[in-house]
mmCIF file of C-alpha atoms in Angstrom:
data_model
loop_
_atom_site.group_PDB
_atom_site.id
_atom_site.type_symbol
_atom_site.label_atom_id
_atom_site.label_comp_id
_atom_site.label_asym_id
_atom_site.label_seq_id
_atom_site.Cartn_x
_atom_site.Cartn_y
_atom_site.Cartn_z
ATOM 1 C CA MET H 1 -11.075 -28.813 -8.320
ATOM 2 C CA GLU H 2 -12.723 -29.579 -11.513
ATOM 3 C CA ILE H 3 -10.807 -29.859 -14.803
ATOM 4 C CA GLY H 4 -11.475 -27.438 -17.734
ATOM 5 C CA TYR H 5 -11.501 -23.874 -18.431
ATOM 6 C CA ILE H 6 -13.376 -20.731 -17.279
ATOM 7 C CA LYS H 7 -14.001 -17.581 -18.954
ATOM 8 C CA LEU H 8 -12.502 -14.198 -18.004
ATOM 9 C CA TYR H 9 -13.970 -10.737 -19.345
ATOM 10 C CA ARG H 10 -11.725 -7.987 -19.888
ATOM 11 C CA LYS H 11 -14.002 -5.746 -18.011
ATOM 12 C CA ILE H 12 -12.310 -7.174 -15.025
ATOM 13 C CA THR H 13 -9.585 -4.509 -15.632
ATOM 14 C CA ASN H 14 -12.019 -1.604 -14.679
ATOM 15 C CA SER H 15 -12.805 -3.441 -11.359
ATOM 16 C CA PHE H 16 -11.419 -2.771 -7.969
ATOM 17 C CA VAL H 17 -10.417 -6.444 -7.875
ATOM 18 C CA TRP H 18 -7.657 -5.572 -10.562
ATOM 19 C CA THR H 19 -6.016 -3.238 -8.172
ATOM 20 C CA ASN H 20 -4.953 -5.911 -5.646
ATOM 21 C CA PRO H 21 -2.875 -9.111 -6.880
ATOM 22 C CA ASN H 22 -3.993 -11.242 -3.990
ATOM 23 C CA MET H 23 -7.643 -10.291 -4.320
ATOM 24 C CA LEU H 24 -7.559 -11.086 -8.054
ATOM 25 C CA LYS H 25 -5.976 -14.432 -7.125
ATOM 26 C CA LEU H 26 -8.623 -15.111 -4.579
ATOM 27 C CA TRP H 27 -11.371 -14.249 -7.369
ATOM 28 C CA LEU H 28 -9.970 -16.587 -9.951
ATOM 29 C CA LEU H 29 -9.671 -19.329 -7.310
ATOM 30 C CA CYS H 30 -13.399 -18.824 -6.543
ATOM 31 C CA LEU H 31 -14.176 -19.089 -10.287
ATOM 32 C CA MET H 32 -11.902 -22.144 -10.800
ATOM 33 C CA LYS H 33 -13.519 -24.051 -7.676
ATOM 34 C CA ALA H 34 -17.182 -23.529 -8.821
ATOM 35 C CA SER H 35 -18.881 -26.586 -10.297
ATOM 36 C CA HIS H 36 -19.923 -26.212 -13.641
ATOM 37 C CA SER H 37 -22.927 -28.589 -13.761
ATOM 38 C CA GLY H 38 -23.494 -29.442 -10.160
ATOM 39 C CA ASN H 39 -21.611 -31.916 -8.202
ATOM 40 C CA LYS H 40 -20.960 -33.379 -4.767
ATOM 41 C CA PHE H 41 -18.092 -32.029 -2.477
ATOM 42 C CA LEU H 42 -16.351 -34.221 0.292
ATOM 43 C CA PHE H 43 -15.522 -31.663 2.964
ATOM 44 C CA ASN H 44 -14.302 -32.597 6.416
ATOM 45 C CA GLY H 45 -15.551 -36.090 5.731
ATOM 46 C CA LYS H 46 -19.083 -34.847 4.986
ATOM 47 C CA GLU H 47 -20.534 -35.158 1.249
ATOM 48 C CA ILE H 48 -22.357 -31.940 0.333
ATOM 49 C CA SER H 49 -24.259 -31.537 -2.947
ATOM 50 C CA VAL H 50 -23.931 -28.194 -4.810
ATOM 51 C CA ASN H 51 -25.450 -26.699 -7.818
ATOM 52 C CA SER H 52 -23.852 -25.062 -10.969
ATOM 53 C CA GLY H 53 -21.565 -22.327 -10.008
ATOM 54 C CA GLU H 54 -21.283 -23.256 -6.342
ATOM 55 C CA PHE H 55 -18.385 -24.669 -4.284
ATOM 56 C CA VAL H 56 -17.847 -25.682 -0.586
ATOM 57 C CA THR H 57 -14.960 -24.409 1.479
ATOM 58 C CA GLY H 58 -14.042 -22.816 4.841
ATOM 59 C CA ARG H 59 -11.825 -19.949 5.803
ATOM 60 C CA THR H 60 -8.893 -22.165 6.642
ATOM 61 C CA ALA H 61 -9.383 -24.315 3.718
ATOM 62 C CA ILE H 62 -9.596 -21.512 1.086
ATOM 63 C CA THR H 63 -6.728 -19.624 2.856
ATOM 64 C CA LYS H 64 -4.455 -22.784 2.546
ATOM 65 C CA GLU H 65 -5.211 -22.910 -1.350
ATOM 66 C CA MET H 66 -4.456 -19.235 -1.527
ATOM 67 C CA ASN H 67 -1.128 -19.655 -0.029
ATOM 68 C CA GLU H 68 -0.060 -22.973 -1.742
ATOM 69 C CA GLY H 69 3.180 -22.608 -3.357
ATOM 70 C CA ALA H 70 3.659 -19.161 -2.319
ATOM 71 C CA PRO H 71 6.730 -17.676 -0.767
ATOM 72 C CA ARG H 72 6.219 -17.238 2.899
ATOM 73 C CA GLU H 73 6.536 -13.315 2.522
ATOM 74 C CA GLN H 74 3.764 -13.384 0.110
ATOM 75 C CA GLN H 75 1.322 -15.602 1.926
ATOM 76 C CA VAL H 76 -2.048 -13.996 3.356
ATOM 77 C CA ASN H 77 -3.828 -14.722 6.577
ATOM 78 C CA SER H 78 -7.258 -16.161 6.939
ATOM 79 C CA THR H 79 -8.711 -12.755 7.988
ATOM 80 C CA SER H 80 -7.783 -10.861 4.843
ATOM 81 C CA VAL H 81 -9.170 -13.809 2.571
ATOM 82 C CA TRP H 82 -12.420 -13.685 4.518
ATOM 83 C CA ARG H 83 -12.655 -9.966 4.207
ATOM 84 C CA TRP H 84 -11.943 -10.094 0.653
ATOM 85 C CA LEU H 85 -14.721 -12.745 0.113
ATOM 86 C CA LYS H 86 -17.380 -10.479 2.160
ATOM 87 C CA LYS H 87 -16.240 -7.677 -0.288
ATOM 88 C CA PHE H 88 -16.963 -9.816 -3.334
ATOM 89 C CA GLU H 89 -20.543 -10.304 -1.573
ATOM 90 C CA GLU H 90 -20.951 -6.653 -0.972
ATOM 91 C CA GLU H 91 -20.313 -6.079 -4.648
ATOM 92 C CA GLN H 92 -22.964 -8.631 -5.663
ATOM 93 C CA MET H 93 -20.198 -10.808 -7.151
ATOM 94 C CA LEU H 94 -21.181 -14.127 -5.056
ATOM 95 C CA ASP H 95 -23.293 -15.214 -2.078
ATOM 96 C CA ILE H 96 -21.907 -17.028 0.877
ATOM 97 C CA LYS H 97 -24.087 -19.307 3.124
ATOM 98 C CA SER H 98 -22.300 -20.302 6.310
ATOM 99 C CA THR H 99 -22.814 -23.026 8.862
ATOM 100 C CA THR H 100 -20.786 -23.678 11.809
ATOM 101 C CA LYS H 101 -18.822 -26.049 9.737
ATOM 102 C CA TYR H 102 -18.384 -24.868 6.232
ATOM 103 C CA SER H 103 -19.618 -22.325 3.745
ATOM 104 C CA VAL H 104 -21.394 -22.668 0.279
ATOM 105 C CA ILE H 105 -20.168 -20.097 -1.978
ATOM 106 C CA SER H 106 -22.423 -19.300 -5.034
ATOM 107 C CA ILE H 107 -21.035 -17.174 -7.936
ATOM 108 C CA LYS H 108 -23.544 -14.886 -9.330
ATOM 109 C CA ASN H 109 -24.502 -14.987 -12.988
ATOM 110 C CA TRP H 110 -22.497 -17.919 -13.303
ATOM 111 C CA TYR H 111 -24.829 -19.732 -16.086
ATOM 112 C CA GLN H 112 -24.773 -16.311 -18.192
ATOM 113 C CA TYR H 113 -21.071 -15.903 -18.021
ATOM 114 C CA GLN H 114 -19.581 -19.481 -17.812
ATOM 115 C CA VAL H 115 -22.040 -22.373 -18.663
ATOM 116 C CA SER H 116 -23.922 -21.349 -21.607
ATOM 117 C CA GLU H 117 -20.983 -21.009 -24.107
ATOM 118 C CA GLN H 118 -19.678 -24.467 -22.711
ATOM 119 C CA GLN H 119 -22.866 -26.248 -23.412
ATOM 120 C CA VAL H 120 -22.947 -24.651 -26.919
ATOM 121 C CA ASP H 121 -19.279 -25.904 -27.400
ATOM 122 C CA ASN H 122 -20.045 -29.284 -26.424
ATOM 123 C CA LYS H 123 -22.972 -29.870 -29.133
ATOM 124 C CA ARG H 124 -21.042 -27.773 -31.715
ATOM 125 C CA THR H 125 -21.873 -28.371 -35.531
ATOM 126 C CA THR H 126 -20.500 -27.009 -38.505
ATOM 127 C CA THR H 127 -23.561 -24.608 -38.562
ATOM 128 C CA GLY H 128 -22.524 -23.635 -34.940
ATOM 129 C CA GLN H 129 -18.891 -23.247 -35.874
ATOM 130 C CA GLN H 130 -19.911 -20.599 -38.420
ATOM 131 C CA VAL H 131 -22.202 -18.797 -35.935
ATOM 132 C CA ASN H 132 -19.312 -18.705 -33.452
ATOM 133 C CA THR H 133 -16.940 -17.296 -36.197
ATOM 134 C CA ILE H 134 -19.295 -14.526 -36.626
ATOM 135 C CA ASN H 135 -19.806 -13.825 -32.989
ATOM 136 C CA ASN H 136 -16.124 -13.892 -32.504
ATOM 137 C CA ALA H 137 -15.541 -11.250 -35.170
ATOM 138 C CA LYS H 138 -18.644 -9.008 -33.511
ATOM 139 C CA ASN H 139 -16.843 -9.679 -30.345
ATOM 140 C CA ALA H 140 -13.619 -8.526 -31.506
ATOM 141 C CA ASN H 141 -14.934 -5.594 -33.002
ATOM 142 C CA ASN H 142 -16.977 -4.647 -29.877
ATOM 143 C CA ALA H 143 -13.915 -4.983 -27.828
ATOM 144 C CA LYS H 144 -12.090 -2.875 -30.137
ATOM 145 C CA ASN H 145 -14.698 -0.238 -29.960
ATOM 146 C CA ALA H 146 -14.820 -0.553 -26.125
ATOM 147 C CA ASN H 147 -11.142 0.015 -25.891
ATOM 148 C CA THR H 148 -11.381 3.098 -28.225
ATOM 149 C CA ASN H 149 -14.037 4.496 -26.089
ATOM 150 C CA ASN H 150 -11.903 3.850 -22.886
ATOM 151 C CA SER H 151 -8.870 5.575 -24.024
ATOM 152 C CA ARG H 152 -11.169 8.585 -24.757
ATOM 153 C CA LYS H 153 -12.245 8.574 -21.181
ATOM 154 C CA SER H 154 -10.104 9.645 -18.377
ATOM 155 C CA GLY H 155 -11.403 7.152 -15.801
ATOM 156 C CA LYS H 156 -9.677 6.851 -12.504
ATOM 157 C CA ARG H 157 -8.773 3.665 -10.839
ATOM 158 C CA THR H 158 -9.852 2.969 -7.583
ATOM 159 C CA TYR H 159 -7.416 1.384 -5.196
ATOM 160 C CA ASP H 160 -8.688 -1.043 -2.404
ATOM 161 C CA GLU H 161 -7.097 -0.311 1.136
ATOM 162 C CA ASP H 162 -5.347 -3.763 1.156
ATOM 163 C CA SER H 163 -3.646 -3.009 -2.226
ATOM 164 C CA ILE H 164 0.253 -2.442 -2.281
ATOM 165 C CA PRO H 165 0.085 1.018 -3.910
ATOM 166 C CA TYR H 166 -2.466 2.330 -1.320
ATOM 167 C CA GLN H 167 -0.442 0.627 1.639
ATOM 168 C CA LEU H 168 2.641 2.321 0.485
ATOM 169 C CA ALA H 169 0.695 5.644 0.038
ATOM 170 C CA GLN H 170 -0.657 5.244 3.449
ATOM 171 C CA PHE H 171 2.948 4.620 4.728
ATOM 172 C CA LEU H 172 4.343 7.561 2.962
ATOM 173 C CA PHE H 173 1.668 10.048 4.745
ATOM 174 C CA GLU H 174 2.408 8.537 8.076
ATOM 175 C CA GLU H 175 6.157 9.023 7.828
ATOM 176 C CA ILE H 176 5.432 12.684 6.686
ATOM 177 C CA GLN H 177 3.202 12.903 9.682
ATOM 178 C CA LYS H 178 5.811 12.182 11.978
ATOM 179 C CA ASN H 179 7.738 15.162 11.007
ATOM 180 C CA ASN H 180 4.780 17.406 10.840
ATOM 181 C CA PRO H 181 1.750 16.141 12.850
ATOM 182 C CA GLU H 182 -0.416 19.178 11.423
ATOM 183 C CA VAL H 183 0.099 18.085 8.052
ATOM 184 C CA ARG H 184 -3.294 17.438 6.194
ATOM 185 C CA LYS H 185 -4.414 14.154 4.928
ATOM 186 C CA PRO H 186 -3.721 13.971 1.075
ATOM 187 C CA ASN H 187 -5.954 12.017 -1.531
ATOM 188 C CA LEU H 188 -4.503 8.708 -1.012
ATOM 189 C CA GLN H 189 -6.013 7.528 -4.202
ATOM 190 C CA THR H 190 -4.122 10.063 -6.215
ATOM 191 C CA TRP H 191 -1.006 8.980 -4.273
ATOM 192 C CA SER H 192 -1.708 5.203 -4.859
ATOM 193 C CA ASP H 193 -1.840 5.806 -8.539
ATOM 194 C CA ASP H 194 1.587 7.627 -8.462
ATOM 195 C CA ILE H 195 3.114 4.800 -6.663
ATOM 196 C CA ARG H 196 1.485 2.401 -9.223
ATOM 197 C CA LYS H 197 3.080 4.203 -11.827
ATOM 198 C CA MET H 198 6.491 3.913 -9.924
ATOM 199 C CA MET H 199 6.210 0.297 -9.663
ATOM 200 C CA GLU H 200 4.688 -0.674 -13.182
ATOM 201 C CA LEU H 201 6.255 2.047 -15.431
ATOM 202 C CA ASP H 202 9.340 2.756 -13.458
ATOM 203 C CA GLY H 203 9.848 -0.758 -12.429
ATOM 204 C CA ARG H 204 10.507 -0.179 -8.644
ATOM 205 C CA LYS H 205 9.790 -2.706 -6.275
ATOM 206 C CA GLU H 206 7.739 -2.625 -3.254
ATOM 207 C CA ASN H 207 10.475 -2.996 -0.604
ATOM 208 C CA GLN H 208 12.422 -0.270 -2.709
ATOM 209 C CA VAL H 209 9.841 2.127 -2.528
ATOM 210 C CA ARG H 210 9.067 1.565 1.206
ATOM 211 C CA ASN H 211 12.946 1.918 1.993
ATOM 212 C CA MET H 212 13.252 5.172 -0.129
ATOM 213 C CA ILE H 213 10.070 6.603 1.802
ATOM 214 C CA SER H 214 12.000 5.893 5.073
ATOM 215 C CA TRP H 215 15.210 7.393 3.876
ATOM 216 C CA SER H 216 13.715 10.397 2.461
ATOM 217 C CA GLN H 217 11.745 11.181 5.777
ATOM 218 C CA GLU H 218 14.869 10.578 8.010
ATOM 219 C CA HIS H 219 17.063 12.777 5.784
ATOM 220 C CA GLU H 220 17.461 16.489 6.946
ATOM 221 C CA PHE H 221 17.065 18.015 3.486
ATOM 222 C CA TRP H 222 14.834 15.595 1.482
ATOM 223 C CA SER H 223 12.044 15.410 4.345
ATOM 224 C CA GLY H 224 11.151 18.770 3.486
ATOM 225 C CA ILE H 225 10.854 18.084 -0.307
ATOM 226 C CA ILE H 226 9.105 14.723 -0.432
ATOM 227 C CA LEU H 227 5.718 15.783 0.705
ATOM 228 C CA SER H 228 3.883 13.817 -1.876
ATOM 229 C CA ALA H 229 3.996 10.533 -3.871
ATOM 230 C CA LYS H 230 4.170 12.631 -7.176
ATOM 231 C CA LYS H 231 7.345 14.291 -5.771
ATOM 232 C CA LEU H 232 8.541 10.895 -4.321
ATOM 233 C CA ARG H 233 8.493 9.524 -8.022
ATOM 234 C CA GLU H 234 9.980 12.619 -9.381
ATOM 235 C CA LYS H 235 13.090 12.807 -7.353
ATOM 236 C CA TYR H 236 13.405 9.029 -6.808
ATOM 237 C CA ASP H 237 16.736 8.663 -9.037
ATOM 238 C CA GLN H 238 18.397 11.702 -7.540
ATOM 239 C CA MET H 239 17.710 10.562 -3.942
ATOM 240 C CA ARG H 240 18.959 6.759 -4.861
ATOM 241 C CA THR H 241 22.260 8.281 -6.109
ATOM 242 C CA GLN H 242 22.738 10.275 -2.963
ATOM 243 C CA ALA H 243 21.751 7.592 -0.621
ATOM 244 C CA LEU H 244 24.386 5.185 -2.446
ATOM 245 C CA ASN H 245 27.104 7.726 -2.138
ATOM 246 C CA PRO H 246 28.002 7.520 1.578
ATOM 247 C CA LYS H 247 29.527 11.267 1.498
ATOM 248 C CA GLN H 248 26.872 12.715 0.065
ATOM 249 C CA SER H 249 24.195 10.961 2.415
ATOM 250 C CA LYS H 250 25.962 12.459 5.304
ATOM 251 C CA LYS H 251 26.385 15.867 3.714
ATOM 252 C CA VAL H 252 24.450 18.324 5.799
ATOM 253 C CA TYR H 253 22.152 20.878 4.309
ATOM 254 C CA THR H 254 21.493 24.381 5.843
ATOM 255 C CA SER H 255 18.467 26.645 4.934
ATOM 256 C CA PRO H 256 19.087 30.002 3.588
ATOM 257 C CA ASN H 257 17.758 31.534 6.763
ATOM 258 C CA PRO H 258 19.642 29.447 9.636
ATOM 259 C CA LYS H 259 18.297 29.615 13.140
ATOM 260 C CA ILE H 260 20.966 31.101 15.653
ATOM 261 C CA GLU H 261 21.233 28.787 18.500
ATOM 262 C CA LYS H 262 21.239 30.127 22.052
ATOM 263 C CA GLU H 263 24.373 29.288 24.265
ATOM 264 C CA PRO H 264 23.683 26.658 26.808
ATOM 265 C CA GLU H 265 22.567 27.584 30.251
ATOM 266 C CA TRP H 266 25.694 25.360 31.713
ATOM 267 C CA LEU H 267 27.989 27.741 29.796
ATOM 268 C CA ASN H 268 26.627 30.895 31.064
ATOM 269 C CA GLN H 269 26.780 29.463 34.720
ATOM 270 C CA GLU H 270 30.412 28.619 34.153
ATOM 271 C CA LYS H 271 31.331 32.091 32.988
ATOM 272 C CA THR H 272 29.408 33.705 36.028
ATOM 273 C CA THR H 273 31.613 31.438 38.258
ATOM 274 C CA GLU H 274 34.676 32.474 36.629
ATOM 275 C CA GLU H 275 33.983 36.375 36.731
ATOM 276 C CA LYS H 276 32.286 36.598 40.285
ATOM 277 C CA LEU H 277 33.492 34.398 43.018
ATOM 278 C CA LEU H 278 31.716 36.257 45.726
ATOM 279 C CA PRO H 279 28.394 38.433 45.837
ATOM 280 C CA GLU H 280 28.895 42.034 45.177
ATOM 281 C CA ASP H 281 28.252 43.167 48.885
ATOM 282 C CA VAL H 282 30.673 40.468 50.354
ATOM 283 C CA GLN H 283 33.217 41.468 47.722
ATOM 284 C CA ALA H 284 32.959 45.219 48.640
ATOM 285 C CA GLN H 285 33.402 44.585 52.576
ATOM 286 C CA PHE H 286 36.275 42.452 51.756
ATOM 287 C CA GLU H 287 38.030 45.136 49.643
ATOM 288 C CA GLU H 288 37.380 47.608 52.219
ATOM 289 C CA ARG H 289 38.800 45.493 55.040
ATOM 290 C CA LEU H 290 41.725 44.542 52.922
ATOM 291 C CA LYS H 291 42.491 48.360 52.178
ATOM 292 C CA LYS H 292 42.482 49.380 56.026
ATOM 293 C CA PHE H 293 44.514 46.258 56.699
ATOM 294 C CA ARG H 294 47.403 47.351 54.183
ATOM 295 C CA GLU H 295 47.220 51.203 55.691
ATOM 296 C CA GLY H 296 47.608 49.866 59.252
ATOM 297 C CA VAL H 297 50.922 47.838 58.098
ATOM 298 C CA LYS H 298 52.408 50.642 56.532
#
């Protein structure tokens, strides 16, 4: 990988890439691996020439780079990595040309966003420095105006299905569905946004949210209350307090209109056996014979 720096634009925060940490990491890796001015790569013992904005890799190789230094539980598989790369290609962010042994990945608009400024910097003069100062001031004003305009818009974030908020939203729906198979599928994008707020604004970790979802849907009372991600966020502290208190967590809640349970069949059978030892006709004959026997004895 070449040394130096890459340019990263603020507009990336409005992209689908921003919603998935691993996808963002992969995109940054692609930018950092791309050659600035053309180069030769040695891949699996073969020397391959690439142009500016291109690099050579393979599914296994780039996955290994993605997972380097990451804890085991945070590592990703090659299938997900390649799916994200194909997503980048669909969004016109890069091109992929594959052979049976390797793939050449080309970053689109590389020269426009990466190379041009670097070339200007390498040949910078006093006049150039003044021009850059003016441009930086303009860029700062443009960024400020853009942020102001964005704050006025109520743009909605879009969450990729591989993002953690979306996965947790899907998990909540599946757990609710276990209790009520007829429940309608919600807007998982809206639920994902509520869960993102839980994690970013409320400081909840992924495993905490997942565990609370499971606990709430197994609870007799809360399973009827937590029917959306918004309600999960709203009642989280109350449920957590109860979950940490063994006495409260075992408390049984009854509805205002409790159902009257029928006596089990075995109980009715037992009563019948005690009250009627013989069928009615046999019992009558027995009593008649017993009466005549007693009269004869007298």
